Coordinates of C-alpha atoms in Angstrom, one line a residue:
Chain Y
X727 CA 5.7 -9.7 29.2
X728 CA 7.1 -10.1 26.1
X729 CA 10.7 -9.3 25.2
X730 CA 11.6 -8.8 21.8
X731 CA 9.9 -6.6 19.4
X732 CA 8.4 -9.2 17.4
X733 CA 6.9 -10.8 20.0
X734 CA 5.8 -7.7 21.2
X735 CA 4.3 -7.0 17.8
X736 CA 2.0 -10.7 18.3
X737 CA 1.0 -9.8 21.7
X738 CA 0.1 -6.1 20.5
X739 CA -1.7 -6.7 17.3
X740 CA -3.8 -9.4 19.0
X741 CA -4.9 -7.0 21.4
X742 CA -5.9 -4.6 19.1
X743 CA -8.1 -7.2 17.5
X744 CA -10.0 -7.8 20.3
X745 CA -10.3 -3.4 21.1
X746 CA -11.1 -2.9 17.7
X747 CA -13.1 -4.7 15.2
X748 CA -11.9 -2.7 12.3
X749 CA -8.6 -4.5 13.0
X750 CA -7.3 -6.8 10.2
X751 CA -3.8 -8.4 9.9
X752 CA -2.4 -9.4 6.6
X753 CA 0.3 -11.7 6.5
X754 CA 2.6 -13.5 3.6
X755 CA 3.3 -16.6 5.3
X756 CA 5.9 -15.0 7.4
X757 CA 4.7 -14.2 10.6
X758 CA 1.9 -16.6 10.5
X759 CA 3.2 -19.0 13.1
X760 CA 3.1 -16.2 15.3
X761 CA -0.7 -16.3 15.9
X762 CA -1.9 -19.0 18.2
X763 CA -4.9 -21.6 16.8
X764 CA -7.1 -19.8 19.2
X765 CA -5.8 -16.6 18.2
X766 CA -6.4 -17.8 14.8
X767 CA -10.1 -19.1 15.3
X768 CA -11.3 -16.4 18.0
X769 CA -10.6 -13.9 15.3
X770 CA -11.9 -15.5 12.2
X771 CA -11.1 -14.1 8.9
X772 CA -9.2 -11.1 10.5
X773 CA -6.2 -12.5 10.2
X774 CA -5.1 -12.9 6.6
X775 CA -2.5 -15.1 5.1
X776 CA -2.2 -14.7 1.4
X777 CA 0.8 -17.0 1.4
X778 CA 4.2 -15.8 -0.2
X779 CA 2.5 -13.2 -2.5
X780 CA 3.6 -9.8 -1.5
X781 CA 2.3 -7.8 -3.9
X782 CA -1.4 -9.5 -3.1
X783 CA -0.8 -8.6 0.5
X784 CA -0.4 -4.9 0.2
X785 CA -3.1 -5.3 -2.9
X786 CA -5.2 -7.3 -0.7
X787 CA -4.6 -4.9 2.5
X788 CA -5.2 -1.8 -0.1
X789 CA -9.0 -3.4 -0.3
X790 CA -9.9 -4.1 2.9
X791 CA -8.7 -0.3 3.4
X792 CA -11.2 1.1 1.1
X793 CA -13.8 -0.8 2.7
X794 CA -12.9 1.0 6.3
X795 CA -11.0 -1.2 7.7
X796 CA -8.0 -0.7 9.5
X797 CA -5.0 -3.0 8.0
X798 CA -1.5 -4.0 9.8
X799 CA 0.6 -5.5 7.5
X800 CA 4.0 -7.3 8.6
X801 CA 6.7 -8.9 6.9
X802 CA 10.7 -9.0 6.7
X803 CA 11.9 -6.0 5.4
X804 CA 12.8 -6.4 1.9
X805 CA 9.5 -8.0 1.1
X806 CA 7.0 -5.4 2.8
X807 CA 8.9 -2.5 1.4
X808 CA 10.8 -3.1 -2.1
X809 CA 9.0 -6.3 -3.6
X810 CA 5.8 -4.5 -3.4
X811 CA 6.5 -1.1 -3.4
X812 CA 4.4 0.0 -6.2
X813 CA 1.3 -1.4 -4.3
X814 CA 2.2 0.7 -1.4
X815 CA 2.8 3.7 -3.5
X816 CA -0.8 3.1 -5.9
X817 CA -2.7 0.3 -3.4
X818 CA -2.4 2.5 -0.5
X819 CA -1.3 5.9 -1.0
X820 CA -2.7 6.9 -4.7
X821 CA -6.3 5.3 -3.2
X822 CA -6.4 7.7 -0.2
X823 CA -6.6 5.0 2.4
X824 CA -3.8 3.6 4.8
X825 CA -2.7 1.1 6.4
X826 CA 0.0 0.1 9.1
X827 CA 2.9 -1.4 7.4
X828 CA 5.5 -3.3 10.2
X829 CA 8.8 -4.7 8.7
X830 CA 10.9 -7.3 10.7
X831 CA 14.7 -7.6 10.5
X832 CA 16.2 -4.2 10.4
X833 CA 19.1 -4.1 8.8
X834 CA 21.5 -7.1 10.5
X835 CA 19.4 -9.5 11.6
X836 CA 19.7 -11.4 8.7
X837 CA 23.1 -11.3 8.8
X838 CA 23.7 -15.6 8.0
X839 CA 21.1 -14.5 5.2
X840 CA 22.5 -11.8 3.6
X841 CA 21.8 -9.6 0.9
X842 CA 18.6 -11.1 -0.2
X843 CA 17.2 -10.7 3.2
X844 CA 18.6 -6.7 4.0
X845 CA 17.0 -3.8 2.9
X846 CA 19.0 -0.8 4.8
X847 CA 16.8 1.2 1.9
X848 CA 13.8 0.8 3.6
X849 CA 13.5 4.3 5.2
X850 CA 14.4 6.0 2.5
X851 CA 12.1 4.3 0.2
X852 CA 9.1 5.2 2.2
X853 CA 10.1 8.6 2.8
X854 CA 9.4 9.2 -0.9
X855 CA 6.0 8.7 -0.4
X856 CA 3.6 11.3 1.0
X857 CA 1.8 11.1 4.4
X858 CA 3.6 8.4 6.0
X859 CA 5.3 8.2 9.2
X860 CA 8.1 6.5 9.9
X861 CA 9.1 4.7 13.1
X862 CA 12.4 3.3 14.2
X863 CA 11.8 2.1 17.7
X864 CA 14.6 1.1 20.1
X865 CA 13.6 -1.3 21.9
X866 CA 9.9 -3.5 22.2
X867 CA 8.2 -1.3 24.4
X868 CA 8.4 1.7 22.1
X869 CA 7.5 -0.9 19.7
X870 CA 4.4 -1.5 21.5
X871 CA 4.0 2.5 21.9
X872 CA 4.6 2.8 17.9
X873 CA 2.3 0.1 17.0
X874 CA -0.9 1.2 19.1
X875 CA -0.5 5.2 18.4
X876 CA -0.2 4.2 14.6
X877 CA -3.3 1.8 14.6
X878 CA -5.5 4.4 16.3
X879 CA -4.4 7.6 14.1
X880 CA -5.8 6.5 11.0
X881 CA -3.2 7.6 9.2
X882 CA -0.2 5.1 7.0
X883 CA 2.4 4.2 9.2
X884 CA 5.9 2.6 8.8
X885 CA 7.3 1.0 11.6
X886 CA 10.6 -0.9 11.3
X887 CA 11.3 -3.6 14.1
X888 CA 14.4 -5.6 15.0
X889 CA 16.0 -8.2 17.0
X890 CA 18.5 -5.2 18.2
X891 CA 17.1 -3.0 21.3
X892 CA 18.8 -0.4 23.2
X893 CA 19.7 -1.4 27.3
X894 CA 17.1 1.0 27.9
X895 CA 14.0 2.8 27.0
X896 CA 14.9 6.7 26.2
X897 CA 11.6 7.7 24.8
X898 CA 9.1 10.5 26.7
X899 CA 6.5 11.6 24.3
X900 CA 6.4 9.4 21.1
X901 CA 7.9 11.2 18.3
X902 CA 9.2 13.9 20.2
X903 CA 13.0 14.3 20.4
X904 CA 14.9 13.7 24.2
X905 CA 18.1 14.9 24.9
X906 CA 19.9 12.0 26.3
X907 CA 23.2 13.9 27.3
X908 CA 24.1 17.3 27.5
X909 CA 27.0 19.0 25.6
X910 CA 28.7 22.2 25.8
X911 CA 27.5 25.2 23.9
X912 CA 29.9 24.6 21.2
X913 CA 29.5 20.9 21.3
X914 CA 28.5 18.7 17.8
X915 CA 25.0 17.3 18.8
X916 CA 24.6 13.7 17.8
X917 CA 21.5 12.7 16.9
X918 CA 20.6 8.8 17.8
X919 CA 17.5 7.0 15.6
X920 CA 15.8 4.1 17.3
X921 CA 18.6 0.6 18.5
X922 CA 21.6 2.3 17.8
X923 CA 21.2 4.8 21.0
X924 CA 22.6 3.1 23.4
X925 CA 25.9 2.6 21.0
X926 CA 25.8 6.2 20.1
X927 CA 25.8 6.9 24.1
X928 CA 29.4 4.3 24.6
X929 CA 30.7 5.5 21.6
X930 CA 30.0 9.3 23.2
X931 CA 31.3 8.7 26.7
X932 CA 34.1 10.9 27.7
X933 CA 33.4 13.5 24.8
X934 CA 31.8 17.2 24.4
X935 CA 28.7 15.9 22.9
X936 CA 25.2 16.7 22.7
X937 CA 23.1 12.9 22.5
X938 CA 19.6 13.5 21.1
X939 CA 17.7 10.6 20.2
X940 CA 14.4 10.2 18.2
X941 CA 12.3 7.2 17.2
X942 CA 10.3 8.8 14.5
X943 CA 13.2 10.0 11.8
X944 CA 9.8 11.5 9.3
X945 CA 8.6 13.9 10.1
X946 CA 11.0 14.5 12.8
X947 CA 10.0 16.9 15.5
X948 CA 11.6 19.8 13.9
X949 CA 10.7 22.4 16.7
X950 CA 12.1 20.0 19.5
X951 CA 15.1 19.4 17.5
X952 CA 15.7 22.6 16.9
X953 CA 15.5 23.6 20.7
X954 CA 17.4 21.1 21.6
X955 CA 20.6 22.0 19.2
X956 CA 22.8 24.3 20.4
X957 CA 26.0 23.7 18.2
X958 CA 26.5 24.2 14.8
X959 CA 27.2 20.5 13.7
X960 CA 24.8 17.8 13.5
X961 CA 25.6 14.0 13.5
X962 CA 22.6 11.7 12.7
X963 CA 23.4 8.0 13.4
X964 CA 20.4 5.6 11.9
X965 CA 20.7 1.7 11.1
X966 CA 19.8 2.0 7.8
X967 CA 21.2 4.2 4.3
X968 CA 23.6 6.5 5.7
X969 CA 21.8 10.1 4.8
X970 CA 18.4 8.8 4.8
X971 CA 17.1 11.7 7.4
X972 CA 19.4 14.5 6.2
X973 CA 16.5 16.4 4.6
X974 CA 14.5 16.2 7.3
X975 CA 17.1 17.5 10.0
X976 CA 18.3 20.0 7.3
X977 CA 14.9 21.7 6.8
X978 CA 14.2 21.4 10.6
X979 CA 17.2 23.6 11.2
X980 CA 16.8 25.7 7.9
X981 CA 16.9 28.6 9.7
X982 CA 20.6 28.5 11.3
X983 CA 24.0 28.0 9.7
X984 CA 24.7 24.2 10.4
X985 CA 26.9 21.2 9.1
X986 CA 24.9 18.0 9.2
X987 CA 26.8 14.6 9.0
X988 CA 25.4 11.1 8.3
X989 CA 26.7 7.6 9.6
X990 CA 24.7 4.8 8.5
X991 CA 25.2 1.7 6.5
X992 CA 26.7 2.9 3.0
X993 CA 27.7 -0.3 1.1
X994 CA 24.1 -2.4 1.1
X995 CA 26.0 -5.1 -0.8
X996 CA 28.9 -5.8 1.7
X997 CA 28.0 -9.5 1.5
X998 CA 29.7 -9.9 4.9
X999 CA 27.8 -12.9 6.7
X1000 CA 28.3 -13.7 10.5
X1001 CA 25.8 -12.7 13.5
X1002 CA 24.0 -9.7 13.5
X1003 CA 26.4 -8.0 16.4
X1004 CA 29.1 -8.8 13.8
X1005 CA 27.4 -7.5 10.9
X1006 CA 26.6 -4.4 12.6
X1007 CA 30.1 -3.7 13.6
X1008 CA 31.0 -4.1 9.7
X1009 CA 29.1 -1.6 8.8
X1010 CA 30.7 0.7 11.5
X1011 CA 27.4 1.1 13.2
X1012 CA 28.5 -0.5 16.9
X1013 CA 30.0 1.9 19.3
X1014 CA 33.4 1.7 18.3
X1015 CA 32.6 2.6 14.7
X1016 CA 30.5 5.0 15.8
X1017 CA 33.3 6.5 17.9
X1018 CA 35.9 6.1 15.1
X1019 CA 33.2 8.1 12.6
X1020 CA 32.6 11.0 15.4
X1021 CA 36.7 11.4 16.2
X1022 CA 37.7 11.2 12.2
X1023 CA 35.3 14.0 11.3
X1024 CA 34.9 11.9 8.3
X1025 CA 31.4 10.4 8.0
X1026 CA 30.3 7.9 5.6
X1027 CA 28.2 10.8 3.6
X1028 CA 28.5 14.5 4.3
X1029 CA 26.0 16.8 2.8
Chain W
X896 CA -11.9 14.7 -1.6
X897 CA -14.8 13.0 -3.8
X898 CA -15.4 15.5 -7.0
X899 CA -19.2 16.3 -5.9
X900 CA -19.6 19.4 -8.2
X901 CA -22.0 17.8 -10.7
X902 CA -23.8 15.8 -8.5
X903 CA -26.6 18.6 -8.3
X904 CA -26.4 18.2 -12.2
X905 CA -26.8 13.6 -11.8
X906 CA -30.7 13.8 -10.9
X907 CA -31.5 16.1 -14.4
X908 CA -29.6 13.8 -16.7
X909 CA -30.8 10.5 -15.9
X910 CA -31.3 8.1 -17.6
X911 CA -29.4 7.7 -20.7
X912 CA -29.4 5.1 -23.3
X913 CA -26.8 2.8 -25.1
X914 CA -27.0 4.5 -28.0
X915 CA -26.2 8.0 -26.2
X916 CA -22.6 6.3 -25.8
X917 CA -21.3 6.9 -29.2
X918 CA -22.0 10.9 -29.1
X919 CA -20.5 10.6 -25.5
X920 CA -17.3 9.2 -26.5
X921 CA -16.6 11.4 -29.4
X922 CA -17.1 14.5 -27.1
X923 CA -13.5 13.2 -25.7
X924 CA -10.2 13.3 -27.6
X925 CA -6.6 13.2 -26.8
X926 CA -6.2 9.8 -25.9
X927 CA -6.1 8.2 -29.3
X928 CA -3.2 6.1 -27.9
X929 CA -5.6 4.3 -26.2
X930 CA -9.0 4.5 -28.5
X931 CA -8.8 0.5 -28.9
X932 CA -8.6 -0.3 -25.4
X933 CA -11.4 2.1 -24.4
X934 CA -14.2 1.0 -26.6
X935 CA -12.8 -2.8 -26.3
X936 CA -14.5 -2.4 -22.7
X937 CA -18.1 -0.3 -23.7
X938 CA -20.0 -2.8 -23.9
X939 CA -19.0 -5.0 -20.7
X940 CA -19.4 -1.7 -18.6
X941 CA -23.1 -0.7 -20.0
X942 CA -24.3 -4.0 -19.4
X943 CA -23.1 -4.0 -16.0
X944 CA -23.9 -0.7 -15.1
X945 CA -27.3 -1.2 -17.4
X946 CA -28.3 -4.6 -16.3
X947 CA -26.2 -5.9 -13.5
X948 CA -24.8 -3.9 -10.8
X949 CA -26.6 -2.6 -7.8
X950 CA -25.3 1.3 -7.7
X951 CA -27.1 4.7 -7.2
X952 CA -25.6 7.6 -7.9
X953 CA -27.4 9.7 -5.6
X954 CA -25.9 7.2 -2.8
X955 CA -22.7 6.1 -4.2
X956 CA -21.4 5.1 -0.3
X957 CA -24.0 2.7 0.1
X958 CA -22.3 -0.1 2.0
X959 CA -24.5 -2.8 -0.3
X960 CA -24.1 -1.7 -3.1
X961 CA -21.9 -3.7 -5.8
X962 CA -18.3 -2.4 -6.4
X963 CA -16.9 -1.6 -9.7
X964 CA -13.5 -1.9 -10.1
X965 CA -11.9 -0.8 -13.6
X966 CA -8.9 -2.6 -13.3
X967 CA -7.5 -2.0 -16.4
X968 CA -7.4 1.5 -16.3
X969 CA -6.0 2.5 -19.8
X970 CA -8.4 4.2 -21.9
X971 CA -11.6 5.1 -19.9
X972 CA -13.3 7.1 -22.0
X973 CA -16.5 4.0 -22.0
X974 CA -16.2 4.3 -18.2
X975 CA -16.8 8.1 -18.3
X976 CA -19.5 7.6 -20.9
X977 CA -21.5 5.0 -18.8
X978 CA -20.3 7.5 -15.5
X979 CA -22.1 9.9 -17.7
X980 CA -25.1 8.0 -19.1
X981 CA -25.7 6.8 -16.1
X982 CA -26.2 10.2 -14.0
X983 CA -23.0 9.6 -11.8
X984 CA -21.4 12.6 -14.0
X985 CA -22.2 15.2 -16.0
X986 CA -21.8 14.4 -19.8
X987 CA -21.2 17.8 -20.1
X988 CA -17.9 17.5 -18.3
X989 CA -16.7 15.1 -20.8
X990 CA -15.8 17.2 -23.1
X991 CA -12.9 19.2 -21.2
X992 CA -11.5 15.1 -20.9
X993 CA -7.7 15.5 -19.5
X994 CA -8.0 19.2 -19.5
X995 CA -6.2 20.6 -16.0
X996 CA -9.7 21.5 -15.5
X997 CA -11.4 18.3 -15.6
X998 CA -11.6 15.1 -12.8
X999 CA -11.3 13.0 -16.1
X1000 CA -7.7 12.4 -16.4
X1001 CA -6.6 9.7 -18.7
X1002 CA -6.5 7.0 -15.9
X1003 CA -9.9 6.9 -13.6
X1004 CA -9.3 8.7 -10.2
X1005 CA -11.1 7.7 -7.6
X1006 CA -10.4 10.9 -5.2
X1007 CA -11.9 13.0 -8.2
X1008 CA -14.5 11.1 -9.9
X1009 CA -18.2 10.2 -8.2
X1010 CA -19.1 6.8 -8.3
X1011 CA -15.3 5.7 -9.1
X1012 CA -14.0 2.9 -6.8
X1013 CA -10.5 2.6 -7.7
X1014 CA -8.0 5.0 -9.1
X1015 CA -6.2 2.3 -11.8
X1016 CA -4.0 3.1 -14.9
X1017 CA -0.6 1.0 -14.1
X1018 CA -1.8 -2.5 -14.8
X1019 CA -1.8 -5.6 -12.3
X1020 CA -3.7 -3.7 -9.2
X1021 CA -7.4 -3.6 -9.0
X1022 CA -7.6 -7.6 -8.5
X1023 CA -5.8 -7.6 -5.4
X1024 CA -8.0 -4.7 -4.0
X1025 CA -10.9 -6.5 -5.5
X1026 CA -9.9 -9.7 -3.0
X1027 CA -9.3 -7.3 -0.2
X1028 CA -12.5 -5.3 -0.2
X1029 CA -14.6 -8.9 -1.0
X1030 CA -13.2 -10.2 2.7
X1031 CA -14.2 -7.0 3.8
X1032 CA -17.4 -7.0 2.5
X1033 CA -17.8 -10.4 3.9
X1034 CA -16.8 -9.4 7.0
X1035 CA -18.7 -6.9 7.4
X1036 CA -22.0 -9.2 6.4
X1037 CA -22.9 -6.8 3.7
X1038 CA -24.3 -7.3 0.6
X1039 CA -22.3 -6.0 -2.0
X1040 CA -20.7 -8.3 -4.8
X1041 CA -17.1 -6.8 -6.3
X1042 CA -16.6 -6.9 -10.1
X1043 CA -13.0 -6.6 -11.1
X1044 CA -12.5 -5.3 -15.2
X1045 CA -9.3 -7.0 -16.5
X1046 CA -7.5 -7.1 -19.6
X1047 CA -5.8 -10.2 -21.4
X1048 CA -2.8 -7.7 -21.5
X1049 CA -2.9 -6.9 -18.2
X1050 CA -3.0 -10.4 -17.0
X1051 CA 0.6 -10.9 -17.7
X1052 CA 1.3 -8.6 -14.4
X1053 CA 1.9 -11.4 -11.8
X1054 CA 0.2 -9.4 -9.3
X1055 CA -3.0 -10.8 -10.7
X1056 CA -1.8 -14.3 -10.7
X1057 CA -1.1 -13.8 -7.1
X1058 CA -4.7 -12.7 -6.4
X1059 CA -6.5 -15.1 -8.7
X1060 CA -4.2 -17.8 -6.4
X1061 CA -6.0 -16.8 -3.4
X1062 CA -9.2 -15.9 -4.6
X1063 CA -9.6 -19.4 -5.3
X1064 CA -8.3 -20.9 -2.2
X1065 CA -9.9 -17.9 -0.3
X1066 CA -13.3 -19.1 -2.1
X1067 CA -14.6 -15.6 -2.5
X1068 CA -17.9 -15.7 -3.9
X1069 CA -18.9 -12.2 -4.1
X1070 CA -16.1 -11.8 -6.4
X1071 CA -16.3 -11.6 -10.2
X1072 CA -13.4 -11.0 -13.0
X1073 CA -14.4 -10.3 -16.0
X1074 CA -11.1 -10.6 -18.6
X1075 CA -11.6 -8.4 -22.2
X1076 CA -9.6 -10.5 -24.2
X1077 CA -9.2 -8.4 -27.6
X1078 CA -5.9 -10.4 -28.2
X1079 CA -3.7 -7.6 -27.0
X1080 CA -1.3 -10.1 -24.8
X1081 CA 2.6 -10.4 -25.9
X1082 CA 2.5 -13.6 -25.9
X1083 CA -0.7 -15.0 -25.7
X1084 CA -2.8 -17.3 -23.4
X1085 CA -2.0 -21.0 -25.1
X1086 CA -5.0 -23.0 -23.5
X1087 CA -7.3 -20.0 -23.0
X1088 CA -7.3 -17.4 -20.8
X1089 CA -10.2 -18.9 -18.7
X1090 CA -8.0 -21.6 -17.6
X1091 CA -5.5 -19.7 -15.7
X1092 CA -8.4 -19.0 -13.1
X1093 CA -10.0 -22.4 -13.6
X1094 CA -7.2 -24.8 -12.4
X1095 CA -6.9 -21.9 -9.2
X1096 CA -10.4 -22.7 -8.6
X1097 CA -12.7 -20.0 -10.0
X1098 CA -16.1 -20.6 -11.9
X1099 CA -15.6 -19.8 -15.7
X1100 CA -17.1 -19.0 -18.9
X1101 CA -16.2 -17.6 -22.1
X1102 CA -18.5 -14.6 -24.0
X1103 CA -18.5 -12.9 -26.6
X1104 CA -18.2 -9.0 -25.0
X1105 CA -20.4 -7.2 -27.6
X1106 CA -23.3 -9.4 -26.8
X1107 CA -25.4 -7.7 -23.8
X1108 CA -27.5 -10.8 -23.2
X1109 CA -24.9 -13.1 -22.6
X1110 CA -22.7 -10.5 -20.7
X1111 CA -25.5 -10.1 -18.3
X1112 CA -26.4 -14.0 -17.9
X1113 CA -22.6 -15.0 -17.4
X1114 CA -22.0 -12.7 -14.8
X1115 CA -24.8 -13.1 -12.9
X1116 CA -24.9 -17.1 -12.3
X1117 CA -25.0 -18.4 -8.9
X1118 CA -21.2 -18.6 -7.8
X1119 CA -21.6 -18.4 -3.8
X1120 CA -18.4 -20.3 -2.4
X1121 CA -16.0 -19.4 -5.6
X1122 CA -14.8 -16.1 -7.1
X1123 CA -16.0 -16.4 -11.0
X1124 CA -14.4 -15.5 -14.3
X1125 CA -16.0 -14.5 -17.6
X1126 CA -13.8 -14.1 -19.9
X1127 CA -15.9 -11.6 -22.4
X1128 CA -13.9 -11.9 -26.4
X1129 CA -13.8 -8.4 -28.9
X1130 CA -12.6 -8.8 -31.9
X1131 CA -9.9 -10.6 -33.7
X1132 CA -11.4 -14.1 -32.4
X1133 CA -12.3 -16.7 -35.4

């Protein structure tokens, strides 16, 4: 069995070419070497490279929508979401038809790369669109969960994959939010998106907290979230922009007085190189940052 | 949700002729902006609609039927007129053109408009679609051929250079551009226009785009392993 969530994406995705013959993969160059020559000649012309042209492969994907099929498009991060984001928003969207979009890389695993290779805005970026649904899986076999449940719905998907994966699967239902560990009444509840949970669980140990987690930050399960808060302040810890899911969370719990507070990654241009474990602790997003963020009551953005 | 209102209306009205198009036109105003660009496409869209494309508007799904694409979706008052004299609209709806009661905005949309394939407006799009739905097309063995409406301004999005790349090493024959090339580029196409899809591997030819007859013979030439480009001249050519 695979173990990583990229290689979980190639065995996945080849499956669901064989299920499905509306299945068709669009690729710019990266990812490619993924598929096997067999893979490559049992499913024909299904699996698309368009070579390093994003904007023709979200074009190119937007087509093959509007002719029924069902598109998975995958590619590193900055170049599935920001280089063609106008094709996502007027290709995809604007037409009426959808596709499954899978980025690569998170937000550290380029971390020798840098900048050029990062794109912490991903999740935000998306979530200005309507319709889409945004995943944040935690480790590859909620990938595998995230990837399948998207394909079949129909619907435009987001799914953001990374080298990083929690010790442990903490997912039930897909999109629903767990309670990982139980607080006191009066307890701040912290809620963990997708690779960072197990983090946000060390960095927790030992204090009055309530550890949700969720690997689909939009639309978030608002009536599970709101069941599950007792306290009246909310922590959200996501890889990516600091604040990206505050709206969501804020009109989930609308309805009760609460204080919500963001840790994420708030300086995108750090230009701090290194291995991704390294990179993540820069941006304060490894359990002793995490920790350090939760004791300080000071929060990279508060809202 | 396809705008189906009129299409009760589509079986009275047709057919309509070419010289319908003129009265058609002037029963829409408020896009003056973008007067030139519109009638700079009328008569590439009536001969296609009029002599080359396989459509129906009473069965505007049909998988075989050819796909229009109105890639360069700035001033589409022709395409509503053709729409129109063609029985896929109502000409009668023309007139409230851009009105918050009308499907006809000032950019096609697709979700509102019978018989419109792609909403367009913000240039550099409908080519890549165009290459996407021709692989699907193919895949699906179906008949349908795409035709992709470009400008000479609206090649200098690089979008379409990235899809006139892979059209041609993709070898998609059921896929035609057709470039209106009434000089509107910033800064020009030194060697011609046709030659930026030529050396990518596309069939080409050069017509004058108020001429019907050679419209309709350029476009419809046997092109069955590469995508083909007609580049279709209006005015301010020597």
């Amino acid at each position: 069995m695979s173990n990583t969530m990229r290689s979980r994406f190639n065995s996945t995705v080849v499956d669901l070419l064989g299920d499905d013959p509306l299945t068709v993969v669009v690729l710019a160059a990266i990812g490619a070497s993924g598929f096997s020559a067999e893979t490559r000649r049992t499913f024909g012309g299904r699996i698309i490279d368009v070579g390093i042209r994003e904007q023709a492969m979200i074009g190119v994907a937007g087509g093959l929508a509007l002719e029924g099929l069902r598109p998975i498009v995958m590619s590193y991060t900055p170049f599935i979401v920001e280089r063609p984001f106008e094709q996502i928003k007027l290709s995809l969207t604007h037409q009426g038809v959808h596709a499954t979009l899978v980025s690569i890389g998170g937000s550290w695993d380029a971390a020798g790369e840098g900048r050029t290779h990062q794109a912490p805005e991903d999740v935000a970026l998306i979530s200005t669109l309507p319709s889409w649904t945004v995943h944040v899986p935690g480790t590859p076999h909620e990938a595998e969960q995230a990837i399948r449940t998207s394909h079949w719905s129909g619907q435009s998907h987001y799914i953001r994959l990374t080298d990083d994966s929690n010790a442990q699967s903490f997912e039930g239902e897909l999109g629903k939010v767990a309670t990982l560990r139980r607080g006191s009444d009066s307890a701040p509840t912290v809620l963990a998106v997708g690779p960072v949970a197990t983090d946000v669980l060390e960095a927790t140990t030992g204090m009055d907290a309530t550890v949700l987690y969720t690997t689909v930050p939009r639309p978030i399960d608002a009536n599970g979230l709101r069941a599950a808060v007792v306290g009246t302040d909310i922590v959200i810890v996501e890889p990516y922009l600091a604040g990206t899911s505050v709206a969501e969370v804020a009109a989930a719990v609308a309805d009760t007085p609460t204080r919500i507070r963001a840790v994420g990654i708030t300086n995108p241009e750090m230009q701090h190189y290194g291995n991704p474990r390294e990179l993540r602790a820069a941006h304060g997003l490894d359990a002793v940052g995490i920790r350090r963020a939760l004791e300080s009551g000071r929060t990279q953005v508060a809202f | 949700m396809r705008h189906t209102a009129h299409h009760h209306d589509t079986q009275e009205l047709v057919p309509y002729g070419y010289d319908d198009l003129n009265r058609f036109l002037s029963m829409m105003s408020g896009d003056e902006k973008h007067s030139e660009a519109s009638t700079s496409t009328l008569d590439v869209i009536w001969t296609l609609y009029d002599k080359v494309l396989k459509v129906d508007p009473l069965n505007p799904q049909d998988p075989n039927r050819d796909r229009f694409y109105l890639s360069k979706g700035h001033g589409p008052m022709a395409y509503y007129a053709v729409l129109a004299a063609k029985g896929f609209i109502a000409p009668s709806i023309l007139s409230a053109f851009a009105s918050a009661e009308s499907p006809l905005g000032h950019h096609p949309d697709r979700r509102r408009i019978p018989g419109v394939e792609i909403s367009s407006g913000s240039l550099g799009h409908g080519l890549g679609l165009g290459v996407g739905a021709a692989l699907a097309i193919g895949l699906a063995r179906s008949q349908g051929r795409v035709f992709v409406l470009m400008g000479d301004g609206e090649l200098e999005e690089g979008s379409n250079h990235e899809a006139i790349a892979i059209a041609g090493r993709f070898g998609i024959g059921r896929l035609t551009a057709i470039v209106i090339d009434n000089q509107s580029a910033t800064h020009g196409w030194p060697g011609g226009i046709e030659q930026r899809f030529a050396v990518e591997g596309w069939l080409t030819d050069v017509v004058d785009g108020r001429d019907h007859v050679s419209i309709a013979k350029a476009v419809s030439v046997s092109h069955p392993e590469m995508p083909l480009a007609v580049v279709a001249r209006v005015g301010g050519h020597q």
